[in-house]
Amino acid sequence: VRVHNFCAGPCTLPVAVLEEVKSELLDFRGSGMSVIEMSHRSPEYDAVHEETLSLFRENYAVPDDFSILFLQGGATLQFATVPMNLLREGERAGYVRSGSWGKGALKDAAAWGEAYAAWDGEPFSYTRMPSDDELQIQPGTRYLHVTSNETIEGIRMATFPEIDVPLVADMSSDYLSRPIPWERFDLVYGGAQKNLGPAGLAVVVMQTALLDGSGPGLPSYLRFGAHADKNSLMNTPPMFAIYVTGKVLRWMRDQGGVEAMEERAARRSGAVYDAIAESGGFYRSPVEAAHRSQMNVVFRTPSDELDSEFLKAAEQEGLVNLKGHRSVGGIRASIYNAMTHEGVETLVGFMASFRDANG
Ligand SMILES: *Cc1c(COP(=O)(O)O)cnc(C)c1O
């Protein structure tokens, strides 16, 4: 029996995709072997690799002058490789310290080069994103790094800053769930396991012109240009993750692509925020209304004890992985692209009955 899985990552995937993977596992397209047993230089795998790359570009409307890289190490490794590849001697990078992930990205950048907080959400207990005029950009700033969606605190950057320096974004938890203004970005990146597929794959999208001579002197795996030169086949890529991600991207395209995902995300998260608003104060969201995530809905009941009761009772209804991140507690419903309507409706119904029983 499939449960309604609200896990923040890795997350639920479309059942149709899982069924397809299952049916192809023993004998991939007449090869007599599975896709995880064959050479990454084989024509069969090459077709999968190319198709996943082109579906990513198509779904996300990635412009022709950007390169798409399939890497490993998750978003976390890119916290380091982004400054390694973009920052030069004498340059610095500004970071929006908007929550747990923005903090992590700044820390790793500062371990490599000169990086500073252009805005800090800590005094606001990470309940909102900055407005453009709150950003303090220092002279010599090469890029401003933002986290489009703070997965743990449930905060979203509803619009991206319009400033004089290029943007770099960690989009791990809202990748391909909203169109983005590519002309303002030098680079975006994210792990696949929040919206796109299994863990093990990170996707970096970078302006091709910037690859030339990026990160001189770095070991080859850390240099984005080295991966671009070999079409992300410099070494063995995470083949299974790329294969499943390709299927999820095809599923997305068939559902109407990124615009459809955005509309769906607004409607589904809206239904949960409505349930919070209509609960007469029983449920509370700590996040300012305009900055609420459409992917990770964070809320609380009147007490920690009731939060625990909620999680236990929800699990009995087949609503699982609703526990907030261990660092913030409470309840978090992650509603990524593949979450079903039925899952959200069941959650909203459960919230109402739990409040009636305990309010
Ligand atoms: C999950 C997450 C990360 C870390 O991703 P890994 O792939 O586990 O390294 C970084 N940033 C954001 C916004 C995330 O949601």
mmCIF file of C-alpha atoms and ligand atoms in Angstrom:
data_model
loop_
_atom_site.group_PDB
_atom_site.id
_atom_site.type_symbol
_atom_site.label_atom_id
_atom_site.label_comp_id
_atom_site.label_asym_id
_atom_site.label_seq_id
_atom_site.Cartn_x
_atom_site.Cartn_y
_atom_site.Cartn_z
ATOM 1 C CA VAL A 1 0.000 0.000 0.000
ATOM 2 C CA ARG A 2 1.407 3.433 -0.984
ATOM 3 C CA VAL A 3 1.266 6.085 1.741
ATOM 4 C CA HIS A 4 0.966 9.840 1.266
ATOM 5 C CA ASN A 5 4.629 10.713 1.712
ATOM 6 C CA PHE A 6 5.353 14.316 2.699
ATOM 7 C CA CYS A 7 9.095 13.758 3.098
ATOM 8 C CA ALA A 8 11.287 16.824 2.517
ATOM 9 C CA GLY A 9 13.802 14.805 0.532
ATOM 10 C CA PRO A 10 14.295 12.313 -0.901
ATOM 11 C CA CYS A 11 10.646 12.605 -1.724
ATOM 12 C CA THR A 12 7.665 10.957 -3.344
ATOM 13 C CA LEU A 13 7.929 10.256 -7.083
ATOM 14 C CA PRO A 14 5.163 9.672 -9.633
ATOM 15 C CA VAL A 15 3.868 6.089 -9.414
ATOM 16 C CA ALA A 16 3.833 5.877 -13.220
ATOM 17 C CA VAL A 17 7.581 6.530 -13.220
ATOM 18 C CA LEU A 18 8.257 3.886 -10.557
ATOM 19 C CA GLU A 19 6.175 1.354 -12.513
ATOM 20 C CA GLU A 20 8.159 2.072 -15.657
ATOM 21 C CA VAL A 21 11.468 1.669 -13.835
ATOM 22 C CA LYS A 22 10.232 -1.624 -12.425
ATOM 23 C CA SER A 23 9.192 -2.932 -15.822
ATOM 24 C CA GLU A 24 12.533 -2.034 -17.399
ATOM 25 C CA LEU A 25 14.804 -3.123 -14.588
ATOM 26 C CA LEU A 26 15.751 -6.622 -15.729
ATOM 27 C CA ASP A 27 15.922 -5.923 -19.434
ATOM 28 C CA PHE A 28 16.426 -2.327 -20.508
ATOM 29 C CA ARG A 29 15.136 -1.795 -24.045
ATOM 30 C CA GLY A 30 16.117 -5.258 -25.260
ATOM 31 C CA SER A 31 19.714 -5.024 -24.003
ATOM 32 C CA GLY A 32 19.284 -8.049 -21.731
ATOM 33 C CA MET A 33 20.555 -6.065 -18.743
ATOM 34 C CA SER A 34 19.442 -3.222 -16.516
ATOM 35 C CA VAL A 35 20.509 0.365 -17.031
ATOM 36 C CA ILE A 36 22.626 0.169 -13.857
ATOM 37 C CA GLU A 37 24.650 -2.758 -15.185
ATOM 38 C CA MET A 38 25.775 -1.324 -18.505
ATOM 39 C CA SER A 39 28.660 0.868 -19.568
ATOM 40 C CA HIS A 40 28.159 4.598 -19.294
ATOM 41 C CA ARG A 41 29.773 4.699 -22.767
ATOM 42 C CA SER A 42 27.126 2.410 -24.293
ATOM 43 C CA PRO A 43 24.719 3.727 -26.957
ATOM 44 C CA GLU A 44 21.761 2.685 -24.774
ATOM 45 C CA TYR A 45 22.954 4.789 -21.854
ATOM 46 C CA ASP A 46 24.012 7.627 -24.103
ATOM 47 C CA ALA A 47 20.429 7.951 -25.347
ATOM 48 C CA VAL A 48 19.178 8.159 -21.756
ATOM 49 C CA HIS A 49 21.803 10.790 -20.869
ATOM 50 C CA GLU A 50 20.993 12.968 -23.885
ATOM 51 C CA GLU A 51 17.255 12.679 -23.380
ATOM 52 C CA THR A 52 17.455 13.677 -19.709
ATOM 53 C CA LEU A 53 19.623 16.681 -20.576
ATOM 54 C CA SER A 54 17.270 17.835 -23.304
ATOM 55 C CA LEU A 55 14.109 17.299 -21.221
ATOM 56 C CA PHE A 56 15.648 19.347 -18.412
ATOM 57 C CA ARG A 57 16.388 22.154 -20.863
ATOM 58 C CA GLU A 58 12.934 21.983 -22.419
ATOM 59 C CA ASN A 59 10.960 21.831 -19.160
ATOM 60 C CA TYR A 60 12.893 24.630 -17.482
ATOM 61 C CA ALA A 61 13.228 26.778 -20.639
ATOM 62 C CA VAL A 62 17.007 26.920 -20.128
ATOM 63 C CA PRO A 63 18.383 29.384 -22.717
ATOM 64 C CA ASP A 64 20.837 28.166 -25.369
ATOM 65 C CA ASP A 65 23.732 30.077 -23.845
ATOM 66 C CA PHE A 66 23.571 28.063 -20.610
ATOM 67 C CA SER A 67 25.208 24.660 -20.068
ATOM 68 C CA ILE A 68 23.610 21.919 -18.002
ATOM 69 C CA LEU A 69 25.929 19.760 -15.885
ATOM 70 C CA PHE A 70 25.063 16.466 -14.178
ATOM 71 C CA LEU A 71 27.271 16.162 -11.100
ATOM 72 C CA GLN A 72 27.511 14.335 -7.803
ATOM 73 C CA GLY A 73 28.005 15.496 -4.236
ATOM 74 C CA GLY A 74 24.508 16.964 -3.907
ATOM 75 C CA ALA A 75 23.820 20.632 -3.449
ATOM 76 C CA THR A 76 26.253 20.524 -0.549
ATOM 77 C CA LEU A 77 29.327 19.962 -2.709
ATOM 78 C CA GLN A 78 28.213 22.844 -4.929
ATOM 79 C CA PHE A 79 28.345 25.133 -1.857
ATOM 80 C CA ALA A 80 32.112 24.736 -2.359
ATOM 81 C CA THR A 81 32.459 24.312 -6.132
ATOM 82 C CA VAL A 82 30.425 27.430 -6.961
ATOM 83 C CA PRO A 83 32.866 29.869 -5.310
ATOM 84 C CA MET A 84 35.806 27.726 -6.503
ATOM 85 C CA ASN A 85 34.691 28.179 -10.106
ATOM 86 C CA LEU A 86 33.309 31.724 -10.023
ATOM 87 C CA LEU A 87 35.451 33.698 -7.572
ATOM 88 C CA ARG A 88 38.759 35.151 -8.663
ATOM 89 C CA GLU A 89 41.550 36.779 -6.690
ATOM 90 C CA GLY A 90 40.346 40.085 -5.263
ATOM 91 C CA GLU A 91 36.661 39.331 -5.769
ATOM 92 C CA ARG A 92 34.113 38.573 -3.087
ATOM 93 C CA ALA A 93 30.708 36.942 -2.962
ATOM 94 C CA GLY A 94 27.572 38.153 -1.165
ATOM 95 C CA TYR A 95 25.226 35.645 0.418
ATOM 96 C CA VAL A 96 21.650 36.003 1.559
ATOM 97 C CA ARG A 97 21.663 34.252 4.908
ATOM 98 C CA SER A 98 17.999 33.377 4.736
ATOM 99 C CA GLY A 99 17.887 30.089 6.645
ATOM 100 C CA SER A 100 19.678 26.830 7.312
ATOM 101 C CA TRP A 101 20.763 26.240 3.715
ATOM 102 C CA GLY A 102 21.741 29.838 2.983
ATOM 103 C CA LYS A 103 23.839 29.741 6.147
ATOM 104 C CA GLY A 104 25.522 26.540 5.021
ATOM 105 C CA ALA A 105 26.296 27.936 1.583
ATOM 106 C CA LEU A 106 27.914 31.046 3.089
ATOM 107 C CA LYS A 107 29.978 29.035 5.532
ATOM 108 C CA ASP A 108 31.437 26.835 2.796
ATOM 109 C CA ALA A 109 32.094 29.780 0.470
ATOM 110 C CA ALA A 110 33.921 31.584 3.279
ATOM 111 C CA ALA A 111 36.070 28.484 3.800
ATOM 112 C CA TRP A 112 37.345 28.940 0.239
ATOM 113 C CA GLY A 113 37.326 32.635 -0.576
ATOM 114 C CA GLU A 114 35.997 35.975 0.550
ATOM 115 C CA ALA A 115 32.292 35.747 1.240
ATOM 116 C CA TYR A 116 29.966 37.877 3.363
ATOM 117 C CA ALA A 117 26.320 38.059 4.423
ATOM 118 C CA ALA A 118 24.572 40.652 2.257
ATOM 119 C CA TRP A 119 21.539 40.166 4.466
ATOM 120 C CA ASP A 120 20.935 38.125 7.582
ATOM 121 C CA GLY A 121 17.549 36.618 8.409
ATOM 122 C CA GLU A 122 18.616 35.489 11.869
ATOM 123 C CA PRO A 123 17.288 38.616 13.693
ATOM 124 C CA PHE A 124 13.919 37.811 12.098
ATOM 125 C CA SER A 125 14.122 34.155 13.199
ATOM 126 C CA TYR A 126 14.212 33.203 9.511
ATOM 127 C CA THR A 127 10.579 34.054 8.869
ATOM 128 C CA ARG A 128 11.038 36.061 5.689
ATOM 129 C CA MET A 129 13.271 36.907 2.736
ATOM 130 C CA PRO A 130 14.855 40.374 2.244
ATOM 131 C CA SER A 131 13.564 43.116 0.001
ATOM 132 C CA ASP A 132 16.019 44.434 -2.589
ATOM 133 C CA ASP A 133 16.747 47.618 -0.629
ATOM 134 C CA GLU A 134 17.783 45.618 2.431
ATOM 135 C CA LEU A 135 20.598 43.917 0.518
ATOM 136 C CA GLN A 136 24.020 45.300 1.352
ATOM 137 C CA ILE A 137 26.216 44.634 -1.640
ATOM 138 C CA GLN A 138 29.903 45.390 -1.092
ATOM 139 C CA PRO A 139 32.242 46.729 -3.807
ATOM 140 C CA GLY A 140 33.984 43.992 -5.801
ATOM 141 C CA THR A 141 31.105 41.566 -5.408
ATOM 142 C CA ARG A 142 31.227 38.894 -8.095
ATOM 143 C CA TYR A 143 27.772 37.424 -7.402
ATOM 144 C CA LEU A 144 24.913 37.379 -4.914
ATOM 145 C CA HIS A 145 23.950 33.902 -3.746
ATOM 146 C CA VAL A 146 20.320 33.276 -2.834
ATOM 147 C CA THR A 147 18.391 30.208 -1.698
ATOM 148 C CA SER A 148 15.145 30.303 -3.652
ATOM 149 C CA ASN A 149 13.362 28.139 -1.107
ATOM 150 C CA GLU A 150 14.562 27.466 2.426
ATOM 151 C CA THR A 151 13.444 23.868 2.851
ATOM 152 C CA ILE A 152 13.736 23.723 6.632
ATOM 153 C CA GLU A 153 12.150 27.041 7.616
ATOM 154 C CA GLY A 154 9.537 26.958 4.821
ATOM 155 C CA ILE A 155 10.429 30.363 3.324
ATOM 156 C CA ARG A 156 10.364 31.193 -0.351
ATOM 157 C CA MET A 157 11.924 33.984 -2.372
ATOM 158 C CA ALA A 158 8.753 34.976 -4.230
ATOM 159 C CA THR A 159 10.623 37.280 -6.616
ATOM 160 C CA PHE A 160 14.346 37.347 -7.312
ATOM 161 C CA PRO A 161 16.420 40.468 -6.531
ATOM 162 C CA GLU A 162 16.850 43.030 -9.293
ATOM 163 C CA ILE A 163 20.337 44.296 -8.555
ATOM 164 C CA ASP A 164 23.545 45.177 -10.379
ATOM 165 C CA VAL A 165 25.427 41.959 -9.639
ATOM 166 C CA PRO A 166 24.633 38.561 -11.178
ATOM 167 C CA LEU A 167 22.651 36.063 -9.148
ATOM 168 C CA VAL A 168 23.581 32.520 -8.187
ATOM 169 C CA ALA A 169 20.855 30.358 -6.660
ATOM 170 C CA ASP A 170 20.522 27.152 -4.730
ATOM 171 C CA MET A 171 17.174 25.921 -6.047
ATOM 172 C CA SER A 172 17.290 22.434 -4.574
ATOM 173 C CA SER A 173 13.834 22.449 -3.078
ATOM 174 C CA ASP A 174 11.905 24.320 -5.740
ATOM 175 C CA TYR A 175 13.783 23.227 -8.854
ATOM 176 C CA LEU A 176 11.456 23.133 -11.867
ATOM 177 C CA SER A 177 8.432 24.176 -9.859
ATOM 178 C CA ARG A 178 8.409 27.778 -11.145
ATOM 179 C CA PRO A 179 9.776 29.608 -14.203
ATOM 180 C CA ILE A 180 12.826 31.746 -13.435
ATOM 181 C CA PRO A 181 14.241 34.943 -15.014
ATOM 182 C CA TRP A 182 17.350 33.364 -16.535
ATOM 183 C CA GLU A 183 18.785 36.706 -17.665
ATOM 184 C CA ARG A 184 19.524 37.621 -14.042
ATOM 185 C CA PHE A 185 21.447 34.435 -13.265
ATOM 186 C CA ASP A 186 25.025 33.317 -13.835
ATOM 187 C CA LEU A 187 24.396 29.943 -12.307
ATOM 188 C CA VAL A 188 21.712 27.877 -10.577
ATOM 189 C CA TYR A 189 22.075 24.502 -8.915
ATOM 190 C CA GLY A 190 20.274 21.920 -6.865
ATOM 191 C CA GLY A 191 20.134 18.322 -5.784
ATOM 192 C CA ALA A 192 17.666 16.171 -7.723
ATOM 193 C CA GLN A 193 16.063 14.457 -4.766
ATOM 194 C CA LYS A 194 13.607 17.229 -3.809
ATOM 195 C CA ASN A 195 11.643 17.561 -7.018
ATOM 196 C CA LEU A 196 13.311 15.679 -9.834
ATOM 197 C CA GLY A 197 14.319 12.162 -8.963
ATOM 198 C CA PRO A 198 16.480 10.008 -6.705
ATOM 199 C CA ALA A 199 19.429 11.215 -4.628
ATOM 200 C CA GLY A 200 22.890 11.081 -6.149
ATOM 201 C CA LEU A 201 22.468 13.694 -8.859
ATOM 202 C CA ALA A 202 23.056 17.431 -8.635
ATOM 203 C CA VAL A 203 22.267 19.649 -11.613
ATOM 204 C CA VAL A 204 24.275 22.821 -12.224
ATOM 205 C CA VAL A 205 23.076 25.223 -14.916
ATOM 206 C CA MET A 206 25.670 27.837 -15.803
ATOM 207 C CA GLN A 207 26.245 30.469 -18.457
ATOM 208 C CA THR A 208 28.460 28.754 -21.014
ATOM 209 C CA ALA A 209 30.671 31.808 -21.519
ATOM 210 C CA LEU A 210 31.697 31.643 -17.847
ATOM 211 C CA LEU A 211 32.947 28.067 -18.154
ATOM 212 C CA ASP A 212 35.935 29.138 -20.153
ATOM 213 C CA GLY A 213 38.837 29.047 -17.716
ATOM 214 C CA SER A 214 36.564 28.567 -14.704
ATOM 215 C CA GLY A 215 38.475 27.546 -11.602
ATOM 216 C CA PRO A 216 42.010 27.408 -13.043
ATOM 217 C CA GLY A 217 44.259 25.103 -11.049
ATOM 218 C CA LEU A 218 41.422 23.083 -9.546
ATOM 219 C CA PRO A 219 41.460 19.281 -9.637
ATOM 220 C CA SER A 220 39.427 18.094 -12.607
ATOM 221 C CA TYR A 221 36.249 16.893 -10.886
ATOM 222 C CA LEU A 222 35.851 20.233 -9.136
ATOM 223 C CA ARG A 223 36.145 22.247 -12.343
ATOM 224 C CA PHE A 224 32.783 22.893 -14.049
ATOM 225 C CA GLY A 225 34.515 23.476 -17.396
ATOM 226 C CA ALA A 226 35.964 19.947 -17.306
ATOM 227 C CA HIS A 227 32.468 18.467 -16.991
ATOM 228 C CA ALA A 228 31.042 20.710 -19.686
ATOM 229 C CA ASP A 229 33.799 19.690 -22.119
ATOM 230 C CA LYS A 230 32.796 16.047 -21.723
ATOM 231 C CA ASN A 231 29.015 16.570 -21.638
ATOM 232 C CA SER A 232 28.942 15.397 -17.983
ATOM 233 C CA LEU A 233 30.601 12.114 -18.973
ATOM 234 C CA MET A 234 34.113 12.893 -17.783
ATOM 235 C CA ASN A 235 33.824 10.056 -15.290
ATOM 236 C CA THR A 236 31.041 7.578 -14.486
ATOM 237 C CA PRO A 237 27.918 9.670 -13.915
ATOM 238 C CA PRO A 238 25.147 8.698 -11.458
ATOM 239 C CA MET A 239 23.404 6.701 -14.181
ATOM 240 C CA PHE A 240 20.422 5.418 -12.242
ATOM 241 C CA ALA A 241 19.554 8.860 -10.872
ATOM 242 C CA ILE A 242 19.872 10.396 -14.352
ATOM 243 C CA TYR A 243 17.708 7.658 -15.843
ATOM 244 C CA VAL A 244 14.901 8.073 -13.289
ATOM 245 C CA THR A 245 15.144 11.878 -13.464
ATOM 246 C CA GLY A 246 14.632 11.612 -17.232
ATOM 247 C CA LYS A 247 11.403 9.738 -16.650
ATOM 248 C CA VAL A 248 10.217 12.292 -14.077
ATOM 249 C CA LEU A 249 10.990 15.089 -16.540
ATOM 250 C CA ARG A 250 9.002 13.340 -19.261
ATOM 251 C CA TRP A 251 6.126 12.926 -16.804
ATOM 252 C CA MET A 252 6.407 16.660 -15.968
ATOM 253 C CA ARG A 253 6.303 17.638 -19.612
ATOM 254 C CA ASP A 254 3.198 15.499 -20.132
ATOM 255 C CA GLN A 255 1.551 17.262 -17.176
ATOM 256 C CA GLY A 256 2.123 20.673 -18.775
ATOM 257 C CA GLY A 257 5.709 21.488 -17.741
ATOM 258 C CA VAL A 258 6.955 24.058 -15.281
ATOM 259 C CA GLU A 259 3.940 26.394 -15.637
ATOM 260 C CA ALA A 260 1.616 23.567 -14.674
ATOM 261 C CA MET A 261 3.889 22.665 -11.754
ATOM 262 C CA GLU A 262 3.800 26.261 -10.541
ATOM 263 C CA GLU A 263 0.028 26.500 -10.738
ATOM 264 C CA ARG A 264 -0.304 23.177 -8.945
ATOM 265 C CA ALA A 265 2.161 24.187 -6.227
ATOM 266 C CA ALA A 266 0.248 27.408 -5.536
ATOM 267 C CA ARG A 267 -3.067 25.583 -5.339
ATOM 268 C CA ARG A 268 -1.852 22.713 -3.164
ATOM 269 C CA SER A 269 0.182 24.749 -0.700
ATOM 270 C CA GLY A 270 -2.691 27.269 -0.707
ATOM 271 C CA ALA A 271 -5.088 24.562 0.447
ATOM 272 C CA VAL A 272 -2.862 23.785 3.453
ATOM 273 C CA TYR A 273 -2.318 27.482 4.287
ATOM 274 C CA ASP A 274 -6.107 27.957 4.069
ATOM 275 C CA ALA A 275 -6.562 25.085 6.510
ATOM 276 C CA ILE A 276 -4.153 26.884 8.862
ATOM 277 C CA ALA A 277 -5.930 30.237 8.428
ATOM 278 C CA GLU A 278 -9.366 28.699 8.962
ATOM 279 C CA SER A 279 -8.359 26.778 12.081
ATOM 280 C CA GLY A 280 -9.264 29.635 14.432
ATOM 281 C CA GLY A 281 -5.669 29.916 15.644
ATOM 282 C CA PHE A 282 -5.253 26.183 16.344
ATOM 283 C CA TYR A 283 -2.601 25.873 13.654
ATOM 284 C CA ARG A 284 0.020 28.593 13.210
ATOM 285 C CA SER A 285 2.569 29.258 10.508
ATOM 286 C CA PRO A 286 5.632 31.170 11.733
ATOM 287 C CA VAL A 287 6.384 32.496 8.230
ATOM 288 C CA GLU A 288 5.251 35.911 6.976
ATOM 289 C CA ALA A 289 2.427 35.409 4.500
ATOM 290 C CA ALA A 290 4.164 36.803 1.395
ATOM 291 C CA HIS A 291 7.215 34.597 1.964
ATOM 292 C CA ARG A 292 5.541 31.262 2.599
ATOM 293 C CA SER A 293 6.981 28.327 0.716
ATOM 294 C CA GLN A 294 4.857 26.569 -1.861
ATOM 295 C CA MET A 295 6.925 23.421 -1.409
ATOM 296 C CA ASN A 296 7.472 23.085 2.346
ATOM 297 C CA VAL A 297 4.545 24.167 4.504
ATOM 298 C CA VAL A 298 5.741 24.602 8.091
ATOM 299 C CA PHE A 299 3.230 24.881 10.947
ATOM 300 C CA ARG A 300 2.539 24.103 14.589
ATOM 301 C CA THR A 301 -0.342 23.181 16.849
ATOM 302 C CA PRO A 302 -0.787 24.927 20.243
ATOM 303 C CA SER A 303 1.850 22.700 21.949
ATOM 304 C CA ASP A 304 4.760 20.340 21.365
ATOM 305 C CA GLU A 305 2.647 17.557 22.891
ATOM 306 C CA LEU A 306 -0.143 18.149 20.365
ATOM 307 C CA ASP A 307 2.426 18.305 17.546
ATOM 308 C CA SER A 308 3.511 14.790 18.535
ATOM 309 C CA GLU A 309 -0.102 13.628 18.758
ATOM 310 C CA PHE A 310 -0.753 15.110 15.336
ATOM 311 C CA LEU A 311 2.186 13.265 13.793
ATOM 312 C CA LYS A 312 1.189 9.967 15.377
ATOM 313 C CA ALA A 313 -2.458 10.215 14.362
ATOM 314 C CA ALA A 314 -1.542 11.384 10.839
ATOM 315 C CA GLU A 315 0.667 8.345 10.362
ATOM 316 C CA GLN A 316 -2.277 6.099 11.180
ATOM 317 C CA GLU A 317 -4.135 7.757 8.299
ATOM 318 C CA GLY A 318 -1.269 7.021 5.910
ATOM 319 C CA LEU A 319 0.082 10.606 6.053
ATOM 320 C CA VAL A 320 3.779 10.122 6.743
ATOM 321 C CA ASN A 321 7.020 12.080 7.147
ATOM 322 C CA LEU A 322 5.246 15.218 8.397
ATOM 323 C CA LYS A 323 7.710 15.878 11.216
ATOM 324 C CA GLY A 324 9.493 19.227 11.035
ATOM 325 C CA HIS A 325 13.270 19.243 10.604
ATOM 326 C CA ARG A 326 15.060 18.189 13.799
ATOM 327 C CA SER A 327 16.536 21.691 14.129
ATOM 328 C CA VAL A 328 13.166 23.512 14.233
ATOM 329 C CA GLY A 329 10.591 20.898 15.308
ATOM 330 C CA GLY A 330 6.868 21.267 14.633
ATOM 331 C CA ILE A 331 5.199 19.972 11.494
ATOM 332 C CA ARG A 332 6.303 20.266 7.878
ATOM 333 C CA ALA A 333 4.354 19.103 4.849
ATOM 334 C CA SER A 334 6.604 18.932 1.794
ATOM 335 C CA ILE A 335 4.441 19.133 -1.296
ATOM 336 C CA TYR A 336 6.767 18.622 -4.227
ATOM 337 C CA ASN A 337 5.760 18.229 -7.867
ATOM 338 C CA ALA A 338 4.885 14.548 -7.604
ATOM 339 C CA MET A 339 2.619 14.833 -4.541
ATOM 340 C CA THR A 340 -0.906 13.783 -5.527
ATOM 341 C CA HIS A 341 -4.070 15.906 -5.169
ATOM 342 C CA GLU A 342 -5.489 13.115 -3.086
ATOM 343 C CA GLY A 343 -2.542 13.353 -0.682
ATOM 344 C CA VAL A 344 -3.111 17.068 -0.105
ATOM 345 C CA GLU A 345 -6.893 16.648 0.257
ATOM 346 C CA THR A 346 -6.392 13.861 2.763
ATOM 347 C CA LEU A 347 -3.989 16.049 4.758
ATOM 348 C CA VAL A 348 -6.365 19.019 4.766
ATOM 349 C CA GLY A 349 -9.265 16.783 5.877
ATOM 350 C CA PHE A 350 -7.119 15.295 8.615
ATOM 351 C CA MET A 351 -6.072 18.753 9.855
ATOM 352 C CA ALA A 352 -9.733 19.775 10.241
ATOM 353 C CA SER A 353 -10.738 16.635 12.117
ATOM 354 C CA PHE A 354 -7.671 16.768 14.372
ATOM 355 C CA ARG A 355 -8.480 20.353 15.282
ATOM 356 C CA ASP A 356 -12.128 19.482 15.974
ATOM 357 C CA ALA A 357 -11.021 16.688 18.281
ATOM 358 C CA ASN A 358 -8.327 18.679 20.100
ATOM 359 C CA GLY A 359 -9.158 22.387 19.718
HETATM 360 C C1 LIG B 1 18.380 19.563 0.627
HETATM 361 C C2 LIG B 1 18.993 20.850 0.376
HETATM 362 C C3 LIG B 1 20.384 21.018 0.287
HETATM 363 C C4 LIG B 1 21.354 19.871 0.515
HETATM 364 O O1 LIG B 1 21.230 18.980 -0.521
HETATM 365 P P1 LIG B 1 22.152 17.688 -0.667
HETATM 366 O O2 LIG B 1 21.800 17.248 -2.046
HETATM 367 O O3 LIG B 1 21.719 16.737 0.402
HETATM 368 O O4 LIG B 1 23.554 18.087 -0.525
HETATM 369 C C5 LIG B 1 20.877 22.257 0.000
HETATM 370 N N1 LIG B 1 20.065 23.303 -0.209
HETATM 371 C C6 LIG B 1 18.723 23.197 -0.131
HETATM 372 C C7 LIG B 1 17.865 24.389 -0.371
HETATM 373 C C8 LIG B 1 18.147 21.961 0.159
HETATM 374 O O5 LIG B 1 16.817 21.849 0.221
#
